[in-house]
PDB file of C-alpha atoms and ligand atoms in Angstrom:
ATOM      1  CA  MET A   2      98.922 -19.024 -27.399  1.00 38.00           C
ATOM      2  CA  SER A   3      98.168 -17.163 -30.581  1.00 40.00           C
ATOM      3  CA  GLU A   4      98.602 -18.908 -33.868  1.00 39.00           C
ATOM      4  CA  ASN A   5     100.587 -17.302 -36.728  1.00 43.00           C
ATOM      5  CA  LEU A   6      98.089 -16.843 -39.486  1.00 40.00           C
ATOM      6  CA  ASP A   7      99.084 -17.568 -43.042  1.00 48.00           C
ATOM      7  CA  PRO A   8      97.786 -14.725 -45.284  1.00 41.00           C
ATOM      8  CA  LYS A   9      96.468 -17.318 -47.725  1.00 45.00           C
ATOM      9  CA  LYS A  10      94.497 -18.978 -44.935  1.00 45.00           C
ATOM     10  CA  MET A  11      93.220 -15.591 -43.804  1.00 40.00           C
ATOM     11  CA  GLY A  12      91.980 -14.923 -47.316  1.00 42.00           C
ATOM     12  CA  SER A  13      90.036 -18.151 -47.283  1.00 44.00           C
ATOM     13  CA  MET A  14      88.425 -17.144 -43.965  1.00 43.00           C
ATOM     14  CA  LEU A  15      86.954 -13.939 -45.398  1.00 42.00           C
ATOM     15  CA  PRO A  16      83.278 -14.108 -46.365  1.00 49.00           C
ATOM     16  CA  VAL A  17      82.817 -14.770 -50.047  1.00 50.00           C
ATOM     17  CA  ILE A  18      80.445 -12.233 -51.652  1.00 51.00           C
ATOM     18  CA  SER A  19      79.006 -13.379 -54.943  1.00 58.00           C
ATOM     19  CA  ARG A  20      78.093 -10.996 -57.743  1.00 53.00           C
ATOM     20  CA  ARG A  21      74.447 -11.836 -57.050  1.00 57.00           C
ATOM     21  CA  ASP A  22      74.858 -10.887 -53.332  1.00 59.00           C
ATOM     22  CA  PHE A  23      76.590  -7.665 -54.324  1.00 49.00           C
ATOM     23  CA  ILE A  24      73.866  -6.653 -56.761  1.00 51.00           C
ATOM     24  CA  LYS A  25      71.191  -7.465 -54.203  1.00 57.00           C
ATOM     25  CA  GLY A  26      72.919  -5.302 -51.589  1.00 55.00           C
ATOM     26  CA  VAL A  27      73.163  -2.388 -53.976  1.00 53.00           C
ATOM     27  CA  ILE A  28      69.585  -2.479 -55.163  1.00 53.00           C
ATOM     28  CA  VAL A  29      68.073  -2.644 -51.697  1.00 55.00           C
ATOM     29  CA  GLY A  30      70.003   0.293 -50.306  1.00 54.00           C
ATOM     30  CA  GLY A  31      71.361   1.734 -53.521  1.00 51.00           C
ATOM     31  CA  ALA A  32      74.660   2.043 -51.695  1.00 46.00           C
ATOM     32  CA  ALA A  33      78.202   1.307 -52.686  1.00 42.00           C
ATOM     33  CA  VAL A  34      79.233   3.205 -55.750  1.00 43.00           C
ATOM     34  CA  SER A  35      80.841   6.597 -55.447  1.00 42.00           C
ATOM     35  CA  SER A  36      84.222   8.164 -55.926  1.00 40.00           C
ATOM     36  CA  ALA A  37      86.581   9.780 -53.448  1.00 38.00           C
ATOM     37  CA  GLY A  38      86.523  12.998 -55.459  1.00 40.00           C
ATOM     38  CA  TYR A  39      82.776  13.115 -55.371  1.00 44.00           C
ATOM     39  CA  LEU A  40      82.710  12.522 -51.604  1.00 44.00           C
ATOM     40  CA  PHE A  41      85.217  15.314 -51.063  1.00 43.00           C
ATOM     41  CA  ARG A  42      83.105  17.713 -53.093  1.00 49.00           C
ATOM     42  CA  ALA A  43      79.986  16.590 -51.233  1.00 50.00           C
ATOM     43  CA  SER A  44      81.430  17.161 -47.776  1.00 47.00           C
ATOM     44  CA  THR A  45      82.701  20.593 -48.771  1.00 46.00           C
ATOM     45  CA  LEU A  46      79.356  21.687 -50.154  1.00 53.00           C
ATOM     46  CA  LEU A  47      77.534  20.210 -47.183  1.00 53.00           C
ATOM     47  CA  ALA A  48      79.562  22.391 -44.856  1.00 49.00           C
ATOM     48  CA  GLN A  49      78.714  25.426 -46.976  1.00 46.00           C
ATOM     49  CA  SER A  50      75.010  24.605 -47.138  1.00 50.00           C
ATOM     50  CA  SER A  51      74.570  24.702 -43.382  1.00 53.00           C
ATOM     51  CA  VAL A  52      75.595  28.352 -43.178  1.00 49.00           C
ATOM     52  CA  VAL A  53      72.518  30.528 -43.758  1.00 62.00           C
ATOM     53  CA  GLY A  54      68.968  30.577 -45.024  1.00 79.00           C
ATOM     54  CA  ALA A  55      67.861  27.040 -44.221  1.00 86.00           C
ATOM     55  CA  ARG A  56      64.213  26.559 -43.384  1.00 93.00           C
ATOM     56  CA  LEU A  57      62.675  23.630 -41.519  1.00 96.00           C
ATOM     57  CA  ILE A  58      60.073  21.812 -43.622  1.00 97.00           C
ATOM     58  CA  THR A  59      58.389  18.400 -43.600  1.00 97.00           C
ATOM     59  CA  ILE A  60      58.435  16.139 -46.637  1.00 98.00           C
ATOM     60  CA  ASP A  61      56.906  12.714 -47.203  1.00 98.00           C
ATOM     61  CA  VAL A  62      59.675  10.326 -48.205  1.00 98.00           C
ATOM     62  CA  ASN A  63      59.052   6.610 -48.518  1.00 98.00           C
ATOM     63  CA  GLY A  64      55.889   6.936 -46.445  1.00 97.00           C
ATOM     64  CA  GLN A  65      57.609   8.742 -43.595  1.00 97.00           C
ATOM     65  CA  GLN A  66      57.229  12.366 -42.563  1.00 98.00           C
ATOM     66  CA  ARG A  67      60.782  13.721 -42.531  1.00 98.00           C
ATOM     67  CA  ARG A  68      61.636  17.058 -40.933  1.00 97.00           C
ATOM     68  CA  VAL A  69      64.587  18.687 -42.590  1.00 97.00           C
ATOM     69  CA  ASP A  70      66.280  22.065 -42.906  1.00 96.00           C
ATOM     70  CA  VAL A  71      66.514  23.070 -46.551  1.00 97.00           C
ATOM     71  CA  MET A  72      67.889  26.008 -48.447  1.00 96.00           C
ATOM     72  CA  LYS A  73      65.515  27.643 -50.913  1.00 94.00           C
ATOM     73  CA  GLN A  74      67.792  26.652 -53.831  1.00 95.00           C
ATOM     74  CA  GLU A  75      68.395  23.117 -52.521  1.00 97.00           C
ATOM     75  CA  THR A  76      67.600  20.222 -54.836  1.00 98.00           C
ATOM     76  CA  LEU A  77      65.720  17.124 -53.778  1.00 98.00           C
ATOM     77  CA  ALA A  78      68.685  14.947 -54.707  1.00 98.00           C
ATOM     78  CA  TRP A  79      70.865  16.958 -52.355  1.00 98.00           C
ATOM     79  CA  THR A  80      68.378  16.752 -49.515  1.00 98.00           C
ATOM     80  CA  LEU A  81      67.847  13.031 -49.953  1.00 98.00           C
ATOM     81  CA  ARG A  82      71.529  12.186 -50.091  1.00 98.00           C
ATOM     82  CA  HIS A  83      73.119  14.642 -47.715  1.00 97.00           C
ATOM     83  CA  LYS A  84      70.391  15.548 -45.238  1.00 97.00           C
ATOM     84  CA  LEU A  85      68.356  12.334 -45.052  1.00 98.00           C
ATOM     85  CA  GLY A  86      71.124   9.816 -45.747  1.00 98.00           C
ATOM     86  CA  LEU A  87      69.257   8.226 -48.661  1.00 98.00           C
ATOM     87  CA  THR A  88      72.293   7.717 -50.856  1.00 98.00           C
ATOM     88  CA  GLY A  89      70.550   5.243 -53.155  1.00 98.00           C
ATOM     89  CA  THR A  90      69.561   8.263 -55.213  1.00 98.00           C
ATOM     90  CA  LYS A  91      72.724   8.797 -57.243  1.00 98.00           C
ATOM     91  CA  LEU A  92      74.076  12.050 -58.602  1.00 98.00           C
ATOM     92  CA  GLY A  93      75.710  11.627 -61.997  1.00 97.00           C
ATOM     93  CA  CYS A  94      75.477  14.782 -64.077  1.00 98.00           C
ATOM     94  CA  ASP A  95      73.540  16.954 -61.611  1.00 97.00           C
ATOM     95  CA  ARG A  96      71.927  18.717 -64.591  1.00 97.00           C
ATOM     96  CA  ALA A  97      68.999  16.603 -65.850  1.00 97.00           C
ATOM     97  CA  GLU A  98      70.881  14.544 -68.398  1.00 97.00           C
ATOM     98  CA  CYS A  99      71.646  11.081 -67.023  1.00 98.00           C
ATOM     99  CA  GLY A 100      68.680   9.942 -64.912  1.00 98.00           C
ATOM    100  CA  SER A 101      70.836   8.537 -62.083  1.00 98.00           C
ATOM    101  CA  CYS A 102      68.871  10.596 -59.602  1.00 98.00           C
ATOM    102  CA  THR A 103      65.408   9.418 -60.708  1.00 98.00           C
ATOM    103  CA  VAL A 104      62.800   9.179 -57.944  1.00 98.00           C
ATOM    104  CA  LEU A 105      59.029   9.013 -58.052  1.00 98.00           C
ATOM    105  CA  ILE A 106      57.045  12.067 -57.014  1.00 98.00           C
ATOM    106  CA  ASP A 107      53.360  11.198 -56.749  1.00 98.00           C
ATOM    107  CA  ASP A 108      54.160   8.029 -58.761  1.00 98.00           C
ATOM    108  CA  VAL A 109      55.741   9.944 -61.661  1.00 98.00           C
ATOM    109  CA  PRO A 110      59.499   9.682 -62.365  1.00 98.00           C
ATOM    110  CA  HIS A 111      61.446  12.899 -61.855  1.00 98.00           C
ATOM    111  CA  TYR A 112      65.102  13.863 -61.903  1.00 98.00           C
ATOM    112  CA  ALA A 113      65.715  14.695 -58.255  1.00 98.00           C
ATOM    113  CA  CYS A 114      68.688  16.864 -59.224  1.00 98.00           C
ATOM    114  CA  SER A 115      66.293  19.214 -60.986  1.00 98.00           C
ATOM    115  CA  VAL A 116      63.516  19.490 -58.409  1.00 98.00           C
ATOM    116  CA  LEU A 117      63.715  21.986 -55.582  1.00 98.00           C
ATOM    117  CA  THR A 118      63.030  20.300 -52.264  1.00 98.00           C
ATOM    118  CA  HIS A 119      60.601  22.918 -50.991  1.00 97.00           C
ATOM    119  CA  THR A 120      58.319  22.228 -53.978  1.00 97.00           C
ATOM    120  CA  VAL A 121      57.577  18.649 -52.852  1.00 98.00           C
ATOM    121  CA  ARG A 122      56.151  19.520 -49.445  1.00 96.00           C
ATOM    122  CA  ASP A 123      52.647  18.329 -50.331  1.00 92.00           C
ATOM    123  CA  ARG A 124      53.707  15.403 -52.471  1.00 98.00           C
ATOM    124  CA  LYS A 125      54.874  11.831 -51.944  1.00 98.00           C
ATOM    125  CA  VAL A 126      58.477  11.021 -52.736  1.00 98.00           C
ATOM    126  CA  LEU A 127      59.571   7.435 -53.316  1.00 98.00           C
ATOM    127  CA  THR A 128      63.240   6.496 -53.528  1.00 98.00           C
ATOM    128  CA  ILE A 129      64.956   3.186 -54.149  1.00 98.00           C
ATOM    129  CA  GLU A 130      65.164   2.642 -50.380  1.00 98.00           C
ATOM    130  CA  GLY A 131      61.370   2.645 -50.129  1.00 98.00           C
ATOM    131  CA  LEU A 132      60.734   0.141 -52.889  1.00 97.00           C
ATOM    132  CA  ALA A 133      61.158  -3.199 -51.126  1.00 96.00           C
ATOM    133  CA  ASN A 134      58.564  -4.424 -48.641  1.00 94.00           C
ATOM    134  CA  ARG A 135      59.208  -3.865 -44.973  1.00 91.00           C
ATOM    135  CA  ASP A 136      59.749  -7.616 -44.571  1.00 94.00           C
ATOM    136  CA  GLY A 137      62.649  -7.383 -47.016  1.00 93.00           C
ATOM    137  CA  THR A 138      60.838  -8.837 -50.017  1.00 96.00           C
ATOM    138  CA  LEU A 139      62.221  -7.125 -53.080  1.00 97.00           C
ATOM    139  CA  HIS A 140      60.016  -5.180 -55.450  1.00 97.00           C
ATOM    140  CA  PRO A 141      59.367  -7.297 -58.601  1.00 98.00           C
ATOM    141  CA  ILE A 142      61.602  -5.003 -60.665  1.00 98.00           C
ATOM    142  CA  GLN A 143      64.415  -5.345 -58.156  1.00 98.00           C
ATOM    143  CA  GLN A 144      63.934  -9.094 -58.228  1.00 97.00           C
ATOM    144  CA  GLY A 145      64.140  -9.030 -62.026  1.00 98.00           C
ATOM    145  CA  VAL A 146      67.514  -7.301 -61.768  1.00 97.00           C
ATOM    146  CA  VAL A 147      68.758  -9.909 -59.309  1.00 96.00           C
ATOM    147  CA  ASP A 148      67.478 -12.719 -61.515  1.00 96.00           C
ATOM    148  CA  GLU A 149      69.142 -11.404 -64.653  1.00 96.00           C
ATOM    149  CA  GLN A 150      72.168  -9.703 -63.020  1.00 90.00           C
ATOM    150  CA  GLY A 151      71.497  -6.901 -65.425  1.00 86.00           C
ATOM    151  CA  PHE A 152      74.026  -4.222 -64.536  1.00 94.00           C
ATOM    152  CA  GLN A 153      77.807  -3.868 -64.444  1.00 94.00           C
ATOM    153  CA  CYS A 154      78.982  -1.204 -61.954  1.00 96.00           C
ATOM    154  CA  ALA A 155      75.332  -0.525 -60.999  1.00 96.00           C
ATOM    155  CA  PHE A 156      75.749   3.222 -60.497  1.00 97.00           C
ATOM    156  CA  CYS A 157      72.837   3.836 -62.842  1.00 98.00           C
ATOM    157  CA  MET A 158      70.721   1.019 -61.444  1.00 98.00           C
ATOM    158  CA  PRO A 159      68.556   2.848 -58.875  1.00 98.00           C
ATOM    159  CA  GLY A 160      67.598   5.428 -61.479  1.00 98.00           C
ATOM    160  CA  PHE A 161      66.701   2.789 -64.062  1.00 98.00           C
ATOM    161  CA  ILE A 162      64.656   0.843 -61.523  1.00 98.00           C
ATOM    162  CA  MET A 163      62.713   3.907 -60.378  1.00 98.00           C
ATOM    163  CA  ALA A 164      62.107   5.013 -63.976  1.00 98.00           C
ATOM    164  CA  SER A 165      60.813   1.517 -64.803  1.00 98.00           C
ATOM    165  CA  VAL A 166      58.521   1.378 -61.808  1.00 98.00           C
ATOM    166  CA  GLY A 167      57.037   4.717 -62.817  1.00 98.00           C
ATOM    167  CA  PHE A 168      56.686   3.768 -66.480  1.00 98.00           C
ATOM    168  CA  LEU A 169      55.026   0.419 -65.713  1.00 97.00           C
ATOM    169  CA  LYS A 170      52.324   2.145 -63.709  1.00 96.00           C
ATOM    170  CA  SER A 171      50.953   3.537 -66.960  1.00 96.00           C
ATOM    171  CA  ASN A 172      51.984   0.648 -69.239  1.00 97.00           C
ATOM    172  CA  PRO A 173      52.230  -2.612 -67.264  1.00 96.00           C
ATOM    173  CA  ASN A 174      52.624  -4.828 -70.326  1.00 97.00           C
ATOM    174  CA  PRO A 175      55.120  -3.066 -72.601  1.00 98.00           C
ATOM    175  CA  THR A 176      57.025  -4.452 -75.539  1.00 98.00           C
ATOM    176  CA  ARG A 177      60.791  -4.366 -75.221  1.00 98.00           C
ATOM    177  CA  ALA A 178      60.879  -1.329 -77.512  1.00 98.00           C
ATOM    178  CA  GLN A 179      58.231   0.470 -75.458  1.00 98.00           C
ATOM    179  CA  LEU A 180      60.096  -0.143 -72.221  1.00 98.00           C
ATOM    180  CA  ALA A 181      63.340   0.991 -73.845  1.00 98.00           C
ATOM    181  CA  ASN A 182      61.573   4.192 -74.822  1.00 98.00           C
ATOM    182  CA  GLY A 183      60.114   4.505 -71.334  1.00 98.00           C
ATOM    183  CA  VAL A 184      63.547   4.494 -69.692  1.00 98.00           C
ATOM    184  CA  SER A 185      65.292   6.423 -72.457  1.00 98.00           C
ATOM    185  CA  GLY A 186      65.853   9.306 -70.052  1.00 98.00           C
ATOM    186  CA  ASN A 187      68.351   7.158 -68.188  1.00 98.00           C
ATOM    187  CA  LEU A 188      71.944   6.661 -69.306  1.00 98.00           C
ATOM    188  CA  CYS A 189      74.391   3.899 -68.430  1.00 98.00           C
ATOM    189  CA  ARG A 190      78.062   4.744 -68.558  1.00 96.00           C
ATOM    190  CA  CYS A 191      78.882   1.045 -68.848  1.00 96.00           C
ATOM    191  CA  GLN A 192      76.573   0.910 -71.867  1.00 93.00           C
ATOM    192  CA  ASP A 193      75.018  -2.307 -70.661  1.00 90.00           C
ATOM    193  CA  TYR A 194      71.659  -1.498 -72.210  1.00 96.00           C
ATOM    194  CA  ASP A 195      70.787  -4.886 -73.619  1.00 96.00           C
ATOM    195  CA  LYS A 196      71.232  -6.662 -70.273  1.00 96.00           C
ATOM    196  CA  ILE A 197      69.499  -3.835 -68.449  1.00 98.00           C
ATOM    197  CA  LEU A 198      66.461  -4.099 -70.685  1.00 98.00           C
ATOM    198  CA  THR A 199      66.373  -7.868 -70.264  1.00 98.00           C
ATOM    199  CA  ALA A 200      66.383  -7.409 -66.482  1.00 98.00           C
ATOM    200  CA  LEU A 201      63.692  -4.740 -66.580  1.00 98.00           C
ATOM    201  CA  MET A 202      61.501  -6.846 -68.867  1.00 98.00           C
ATOM    202  CA  ARG A 203      61.909  -9.727 -66.416  1.00 98.00           C
ATOM    203  CA  GLY A 204      60.877  -7.324 -63.660  1.00 98.00           C
ATOM    204  CA  ALA A 205      57.805  -6.268 -65.631  1.00 98.00           C
ATOM    205  CA  ASP A 206      56.918  -9.922 -66.016  1.00 97.00           C
ATOM    206  CA  ASN A 207      57.377 -10.392 -62.249  1.00 97.00           C
ATOM    207  CA  MET A 208      55.037  -7.466 -61.622  1.00 94.00           C
ATOM    208  CA  ARG A 209      52.291  -8.931 -63.785  1.00 94.00           C
ATOM    209  CA  LYS A 210      52.606 -12.276 -61.975  1.00 92.00           C
ATOM    210  CA  VAL A 211      52.293 -10.553 -58.599  1.00 86.00           C
ATOM    211  CA  SER A 212      49.277  -8.526 -59.669  1.00 80.00           C
ATOM    212  CA  HIS A 213      47.549 -11.652 -61.031  1.00 72.00           C
ATOM    213  CA  ALA A 214      48.399 -13.851 -58.028  1.00 68.00           C
TER     214      ALA A 214
HETATM  215  S1  LIG B   9      72.060  13.477 -61.719  1.00 76.52           S
HETATM  216 FE1  LIG B   9      70.031  14.044 -62.154  1.00 76.52          FE
HETATM  217  S2  LIG B   9      69.786  13.638 -64.252  1.00 76.52           S
HETATM  218 FE2  LIG B   9      71.889  13.229 -63.890  1.00 76.52          FE
HETATM  219  S1  LIG B  10      76.025  -0.364 -65.072  1.00 76.52           S
HETATM  220 FE1  LIG B  10      77.629   1.091 -64.829  1.00 76.52          FE
HETATM  221  S2  LIG B  10      76.699   3.003 -65.244  1.00 76.52           S
HETATM  222 FE2  LIG B  10      75.179   1.537 -65.718  1.00 76.52          FE
END
């Protein structure tokens, strides 16, 4: 016989997701934050983009050879998100102002919204989804973000992390001011810059420990 469930009891049966768990989930896959309006626009444009002129190319994304049909005017951010399902690369402004879409191309940070996909055919693209080890171990920068819980809504987080990873390749031991300058092409709508920098500095420290281990 079925038992009548008290809504309060049902609430207590639901899994409890801590802020730390939430942040970890977002930084591994970069998922979670988007708006209904944005999704509507995306699905409409996706339908339009499949009409004519697409050409099948191969691009190296996160160490994998990905075959994909692209339009000649298609941006890398669009291809990553809507053709390859890599939605960790966020689209904020879509015009090279906010840095939400930052990915590494041959280890250098780029705004994916301002790079045409067909121009990266002979280059290596790294997105937030390719940052953690295959065994699930987070990249030291990602771990720094988890440790410091450095973001609010986290929409900007993948871009900041990718920009930091790229910057630290050329300056692995920056001062706080240098790192702030290094990620100054990234904006946070929540204006959580102080916490973000603390998290990224912790990540830089993690990276140095790993490289000296
Ligand atoms: S979405 Fe690319 S810089 Fe804002
Ligand atoms: S934490 Fe919300 S946009 Fe940066």
